[in-house]
């Protein structure tokens, strides 16, 4: 009868239940630390020491980081020159749109910039557009990344309308983004001596190698009724059109800079730089601003004090909190895990709350 | 169905009513002699039955039948209800009086309601808030978009980034522009699509996963495995796990739930001498008493332990005076009952077992006891009984039987002895027996018996007093004629019979008293004790008699001698009202005089006299579904214990709905029989005991387990954990999704309100699928705020669930504020750091993705209490998985953001932003958490600290320190 003997029947007179259960397979759960939820575990508790240490460490790390990045940002020399207003001749100042839309008017414009401090090579040239929503949904959707990569996908322009095709066939590169390519140009000279602007390697290497095909050539570009911006040399493959690549990396924010080129020579302090600007790009229709920016760079990037200040504030706050907590713990301590603080042990009258 | 005839010549049918009231013993039902004689199985019988309208009362039936012009009254013993099982009766013929949905069984059925956990109900409210918030966000976006379109309406045609006009064809037409009204509408729809993550659909999925995980652990819990019935815990409902952590009322069935439904004869007091057995029974007695007849051995099915001294007396026979009393005592036990002996075959042909079946388990126990002492009841018919006394078969004529009723609280049998003498044997509850016992005789014995009874009931035994009287011939004749008249009377038969019974049951000579143990299940008193310490109110709803219920109340420590009992037994609505009002006044007086008022559940009963309310089913009939419900509830709230006896299945449900309607507290019903089904279904949480009484309760339940005491680990350990985990998980999920949506929303404000997302679509989708889902579920399943030991040691910690500590409105709004703050930090730090830089949308999108994911995972990590390797793997693994996913997505050349993560990760600014975001975003939460934990610690927090520090440093001292804590709340 007692075939497996797994369960010992408790009493002789226990009756039929124990007999039948010993015959059946015991369903007792197999013990393991996992199923009994007894896995070894670490149970951290926010002790005063831990809290104070955390705040102190954060403070100690953050304040130097903030100072370092602030000083790095301070060292960056930046020249910003807004030229969209001043590059319109005074007789057009009331109707800038007419000026910019008339192709027969000479758009050249000369600006003089003074270098405030020594700018070490390389000096980056940016154009900055304000109030230009390159992140507008209509705009960012209007492109075809397939088409940019390979000739075979030339016809995949369904997202690109209204700049998808002309009567002669599909537009390459299609879409509003490419169509609105920035077309102001800058020429730099110091003391009548031209400064070379290096326009190579302004786009990401990955874009040049993979994203923009080396056998894709511009086609039917800017041939429609409305010209949005720069034209492309249809004999140069897209993988060499670095301005286009920079432009096609649509900016995240409505105020943005795009790399125009690099000046690979130092600019001395108080040097006067003559810039000849071809003011072609139309931002007047939506009161957008155009700025020319010359800037050096630091290990943290361009000139932006925000992060340094933020670090200092957060670090300071943490140190302050650490001090506060030290004081709190000293003034009003509570022994951890003291059972007399349990709610059912706190008599209504007796214990201080 | 009204019985007409059965296979038994006497017209008796044995039925089992397990499905109706949960009692597993046999009950006898009789066919009327009038119909029996007509042999309805062969002939046509014509007659008319008039019966009352279908009702729910399974214990009552009133009808009369007209056969051959004779009126025959019918009572509950003449009908077999739907759901009964015929036992030991081959056939029965009857007339169906109630059919289909009008049967008593069906009327007692309440439909199975769909249950939803309370946390989920609250959560749904919060989700409505979030939906409103979502609509608000979408409205803001659409309104802003509208304003923008209006302001720029003249420029739209040529705007390089809008270009309304399409010039490619000859004629100028609008491209993808449908008028600004529709544009706004589309913007709204589009924003709904972009922000829909706000409504955490994934939350429902993770909740289900978490519940499955929790159920797995509950089922696998070795401490909830019942060795004796080989059953594991069963989780039958998957959506109310967390309700187990908030139970405020426990409604328990008695039979089979608190008790094992097994009566055991424990001790007897005969002629003033206490025989309380208990001494180790020697080996030869193990098999108990048996008789041999015709080469066959008859043996009672149950073995009762015997007292050797008493056995000695019995063996010696009637010679001594004590011997004769003992003899009469056991004769009374064997005879004065309605037990039917059934002889059961065993595999051994020479051995037969006698199984005693009867309505009352007490009687069963007594008959088994008598059999063990050599007074074996062998046969019972309506006319005579055969008892084997010490191997000698004797036949007694049963001249009359007065059945038990709740007014007299005793029963009597009149036996004609073989030597023509007639004796009446009476057994009954001590309260009523002493009034009919001739006090002039043997005062010392009566006093001794009373003392014994006192001691028996104090240890929770059910006591019965047995008395007898020899009837003179004249007395017998007088009684006999009266009995004849009464038993055929049509009007007021019960009253007449009662009168006759009380006449004959007088001037009794006391024989002794018996003590029967209604065996409690293992650990029941302890379980009830800790449930009460935890602030849970335990109500016992039983179909038993009031006395039984009270005695069980004592033995299970539900009732204590310190309590004042308020008993409501009424037969009309008016008297009900009166007794309820009196009871309320009394209970108020009792609870307030002692000073402290019951402000909260925690302090309930401390310092005041606790009141126990005992109410019976008849009173409940008048109270339920009437305006008296309110009063009962008021009264019950003042009482620390409520015992309801003689309640029908649907009344049990009625009581629960009474509580459910008036409070928002959670109710749990626990029961094992089919009669508990409606109660189990009605309660917020229904627990079935998978015991002997069929499977109906288990089938209807949400959870099933083997023993009542498993309720303690179920509620205190698993319930607490589940509640804490689920509460946290829901809040965290709200936060997690809202933070992401808000980051998207802030960005929309900088894109002309056109719902561009810097975070690419893939990441948006994967956010709740891969980036953040696993840690939620893992923490939801595995986090443990306190260890099992601590939770069991301090049942008060269960109060966290009562006070909604883990999930409430305040927490929700605080979390939402925190969410708002964190989203601002996540969004604006990169925005300001990259303002006016060459940053492109894909790169900053990657930064935001990573920042949000790391932030929400670290937020979770900050709140995790119990770090085991799985938690570590889930949290850090998710962060790593996110990096991998972002890298993979950015390695697809056809996407806009090709290679963005590699380009941006090369810059130090990116890492600086990430660090700043995470630290800045978490500081306020951390500070609030520290302050809260340190200066307004909840019990759980203190217990956790105690667990960590006290266990380490002074393990020995803990015991000393902790013990007063345990004792203190027990009033």
PDB file of C-alpha atoms in Angstrom, chain A residues 102-224:
ATOM      1  CA  UNK A 102      13.965  90.549 -57.200  1.00  0.00           C
ATOM      2  CA  UNK A 103      16.738  88.477 -58.749  1.00  0.00           C
ATOM      3  CA  UNK A 104      18.092  91.401 -60.725  1.00  0.00           C
ATOM      4  CA  UNK A 105      19.229  93.393 -57.712  1.00  0.00           C
ATOM      5  CA  UNK A 106      22.773  92.876 -56.537  1.00  0.00           C
ATOM      6  CA  UNK A 107      22.579  91.355 -53.069  1.00  0.00           C
ATOM      7  CA  UNK A 108      26.182  91.963 -52.051  1.00  0.00           C
ATOM      8  CA  UNK A 109      26.708  93.515 -48.716  1.00  0.00           C
ATOM      9  CA  UNK A 110      29.905  94.286 -46.835  1.00  0.00           C
ATOM     10  CA  UNK A 111      30.198  94.002 -43.106  1.00  0.00           C
ATOM     11  CA  UNK A 112      33.169  94.750 -40.925  1.00  0.00           C
ATOM     12  CA  UNK A 113      33.768  92.680 -37.858  1.00  0.00           C
ATOM     13  CA  UNK A 114      36.234  93.431 -35.117  1.00  0.00           C
ATOM     14  CA  UNK A 115      37.960  90.558 -33.438  1.00  0.00           C
ATOM     15  CA  UNK A 116      37.678  91.207 -29.681  1.00  0.00           C
ATOM     16  CA  UNK A 117      40.310  88.736 -28.615  1.00  0.00           C
ATOM     17  CA  UNK A 118      42.755  86.407 -30.187  1.00  0.00           C
ATOM     18  CA  UNK A 119      40.838  83.651 -31.921  1.00  0.00           C
ATOM     19  CA  UNK A 120      42.862  80.538 -32.242  1.00  0.00           C
ATOM     20  CA  UNK A 121      42.548  78.354 -35.285  1.00  0.00           C
ATOM     21  CA  UNK A 122      40.256  76.746 -36.194  1.00  0.00           C
ATOM     22  CA  UNK A 123      37.659  79.463 -36.170  1.00  0.00           C
ATOM     23  CA  UNK A 124      34.261  78.124 -37.084  1.00  0.00           C
ATOM     24  CA  UNK A 125      31.938  80.086 -39.300  1.00  0.00           C
ATOM     25  CA  UNK A 126      28.261  79.599 -38.645  1.00  0.00           C
ATOM     26  CA  UNK A 127      25.147  81.151 -39.937  1.00  0.00           C
ATOM     27  CA  UNK A 128      22.463  81.510 -37.359  1.00  0.00           C
ATOM     28  CA  UNK A 129      18.793  81.694 -38.170  1.00  0.00           C
ATOM     29  CA  UNK A 130      16.272  82.838 -35.621  1.00  0.00           C
ATOM     30  CA  UNK A 131      12.557  82.137 -35.692  1.00  0.00           C
ATOM     31  CA  UNK A 132      13.117  79.563 -38.384  1.00  0.00           C
ATOM     32  CA  UNK A 133      11.180  76.423 -37.609  1.00  0.00           C
ATOM     33  CA  UNK A 134      13.235  73.752 -39.229  1.00  0.00           C
ATOM     34  CA  UNK A 135      11.423  71.407 -36.866  1.00  0.00           C
ATOM     35  CA  UNK A 136       8.010  72.168 -38.272  1.00  0.00           C
ATOM     36  CA  UNK A 137       6.187  68.932 -38.894  1.00  0.00           C
ATOM     37  CA  UNK A 138       5.319  69.780 -42.487  1.00  0.00           C
ATOM     38  CA  UNK A 139       8.916  70.604 -43.112  1.00  0.00           C
ATOM     39  CA  UNK A 140      10.719  67.692 -41.492  1.00  0.00           C
ATOM     40  CA  UNK A 141       8.437  65.195 -43.151  1.00  0.00           C
ATOM     41  CA  UNK A 142       9.037  66.622 -46.569  1.00  0.00           C
ATOM     42  CA  UNK A 143      12.137  64.715 -47.548  1.00  0.00           C
ATOM     43  CA  UNK A 144      13.135  61.338 -48.838  1.00  0.00           C
ATOM     44  CA  UNK A 145      16.110  59.726 -47.208  1.00  0.00           C
ATOM     45  CA  UNK A 146      15.877  56.758 -49.531  1.00  0.00           C
ATOM     46  CA  UNK A 147      16.247  58.912 -52.553  1.00  0.00           C
ATOM     47  CA  UNK A 148      19.342  60.551 -51.130  1.00  0.00           C
ATOM     48  CA  UNK A 149      21.071  57.232 -50.719  1.00  0.00           C
ATOM     49  CA  UNK A 150      20.683  55.472 -54.004  1.00  0.00           C
ATOM     50  CA  UNK A 151      19.723  56.164 -57.575  1.00  0.00           C
ATOM     51  CA  UNK A 152      17.333  53.251 -57.664  1.00  0.00           C
ATOM     52  CA  UNK A 153      15.058  54.913 -55.138  1.00  0.00           C
ATOM     53  CA  UNK A 154      14.956  58.086 -57.157  1.00  0.00           C
ATOM     54  CA  UNK A 155      11.197  57.866 -57.589  1.00  0.00           C
ATOM     55  CA  UNK A 156      10.319  57.410 -53.932  1.00  0.00           C
ATOM     56  CA  UNK A 157       9.166  60.953 -53.461  1.00  0.00           C
ATOM     57  CA  UNK A 158       5.754  60.456 -51.971  1.00  0.00           C
ATOM     58  CA  UNK A 159       6.571  62.394 -48.802  1.00  0.00           C
ATOM     59  CA  UNK A 160       8.197  65.217 -50.684  1.00  0.00           C
ATOM     60  CA  UNK A 161       5.282  67.122 -52.107  1.00  0.00           C
ATOM     61  CA  UNK A 162       4.899  69.910 -52.970  1.00  0.00           C
ATOM     62  CA  UNK A 163       8.493  69.642 -54.160  1.00  0.00           C
ATOM     63  CA  UNK A 164       8.291  66.055 -55.330  1.00  0.00           C
ATOM     64  CA  UNK A 165       8.496  66.155 -59.100  1.00  0.00           C
ATOM     65  CA  UNK A 166       8.429  68.386 -62.122  1.00  0.00           C
ATOM     66  CA  UNK A 167       7.197  67.671 -65.594  1.00  0.00           C
ATOM     67  CA  UNK A 168      10.653  66.301 -66.361  1.00  0.00           C
ATOM     68  CA  UNK A 169      10.590  63.726 -63.597  1.00  0.00           C
ATOM     69  CA  UNK A 170      11.310  63.471 -59.936  1.00  0.00           C
ATOM     70  CA  UNK A 171      13.283  66.133 -58.176  1.00  0.00           C
ATOM     71  CA  UNK A 172      16.538  64.988 -56.602  1.00  0.00           C
ATOM     72  CA  UNK A 173      16.881  65.902 -53.763  1.00  0.00           C
ATOM     73  CA  UNK A 174      13.197  66.332 -53.280  1.00  0.00           C
ATOM     74  CA  UNK A 175      11.197  67.921 -50.530  1.00  0.00           C
ATOM     75  CA  UNK A 176      10.911  71.205 -48.756  1.00  0.00           C
ATOM     76  CA  UNK A 177      14.067  70.734 -46.730  1.00  0.00           C
ATOM     77  CA  UNK A 178      16.319  70.519 -49.734  1.00  0.00           C
ATOM     78  CA  UNK A 179      14.302  73.095 -51.600  1.00  0.00           C
ATOM     79  CA  UNK A 180      14.859  75.694 -48.922  1.00  0.00           C
ATOM     80  CA  UNK A 181      18.634  75.224 -48.860  1.00  0.00           C
ATOM     81  CA  UNK A 182      20.402  78.242 -47.413  1.00  0.00           C
ATOM     82  CA  UNK A 183      22.121  80.255 -50.078  1.00  0.00           C
ATOM     83  CA  UNK A 184      23.844  83.210 -48.501  1.00  0.00           C
ATOM     84  CA  UNK A 185      27.569  83.152 -49.027  1.00  0.00           C
ATOM     85  CA  UNK A 186      30.350  84.821 -47.149  1.00  0.00           C
ATOM     86  CA  UNK A 187      33.746  85.979 -48.259  1.00  0.00           C
ATOM     87  CA  UNK A 188      36.288  86.977 -45.633  1.00  0.00           C
ATOM     88  CA  UNK A 189      39.296  89.217 -45.901  1.00  0.00           C
ATOM     89  CA  UNK A 190      41.599  90.904 -43.452  1.00  0.00           C
ATOM     90  CA  UNK A 191      43.363  94.011 -44.653  1.00  0.00           C
ATOM     91  CA  UNK A 192      42.287  93.220 -48.215  1.00  0.00           C
ATOM     92  CA  UNK A 193      43.854  89.811 -47.924  1.00  0.00           C
ATOM     93  CA  UNK A 194      41.380  87.043 -48.538  1.00  0.00           C
ATOM     94  CA  UNK A 195      41.017  84.514 -45.800  1.00  0.00           C
ATOM     95  CA  UNK A 196      40.621  80.989 -47.007  1.00  0.00           C
ATOM     96  CA  UNK A 197      37.403  79.343 -45.880  1.00  0.00           C
ATOM     97  CA  UNK A 198      37.640  75.597 -45.644  1.00  0.00           C
ATOM     98  CA  UNK A 199      34.267  74.122 -46.520  1.00  0.00           C
ATOM     99  CA  UNK A 200      35.405  70.532 -46.330  1.00  0.00           C
ATOM    100  CA  UNK A 201      34.411  68.249 -43.519  1.00  0.00           C
ATOM    101  CA  UNK A 202      31.673  70.466 -42.278  1.00  0.00           C
ATOM    102  CA  UNK A 203      29.187  67.624 -42.528  1.00  0.00           C
ATOM    103  CA  UNK A 204      29.253  64.387 -40.547  1.00  0.00           C
ATOM    104  CA  UNK A 205      31.472  61.718 -41.898  1.00  0.00           C
ATOM    105  CA  UNK A 206      28.638  59.226 -41.627  1.00  0.00           C
ATOM    106  CA  UNK A 207      26.449  61.392 -43.834  1.00  0.00           C
ATOM    107  CA  UNK A 208      29.084  61.634 -46.489  1.00  0.00           C
ATOM    108  CA  UNK A 209      29.838  57.962 -46.505  1.00  0.00           C
ATOM    109  CA  UNK A 210      26.477  56.321 -46.048  1.00  0.00           C
ATOM    110  CA  UNK A 211      23.548  58.627 -46.025  1.00  0.00           C
ATOM    111  CA  UNK A 212      24.165  60.583 -49.210  1.00  0.00           C
ATOM    112  CA  UNK A 213      24.931  58.447 -52.217  1.00  0.00           C
ATOM    113  CA  UNK A 214      28.076  59.035 -54.208  1.00  0.00           C
ATOM    114  CA  UNK A 215      26.252  58.220 -57.424  1.00  0.00           C
ATOM    115  CA  UNK A 216      23.193  60.337 -56.789  1.00  0.00           C
ATOM    116  CA  UNK A 217      23.249  63.582 -58.742  1.00  0.00           C
ATOM    117  CA  UNK A 218      20.894  66.503 -58.349  1.00  0.00           C
ATOM    118  CA  UNK A 219      18.114  66.473 -60.919  1.00  0.00           C
ATOM    119  CA  UNK A 220      15.405  68.958 -61.758  1.00  0.00           C
ATOM    120  CA  UNK A 221      16.403  70.786 -58.599  1.00  0.00           C
ATOM    121  CA  UNK A 222      15.032  74.293 -58.142  1.00  0.00           C
ATOM    122  CA  UNK A 223      13.477  74.187 -61.565  1.00  0.00           C
ATOM    123  CA  UNK A 224       9.924  74.745 -60.481  1.00  0.00           C
TER     124      UNK A 224
END
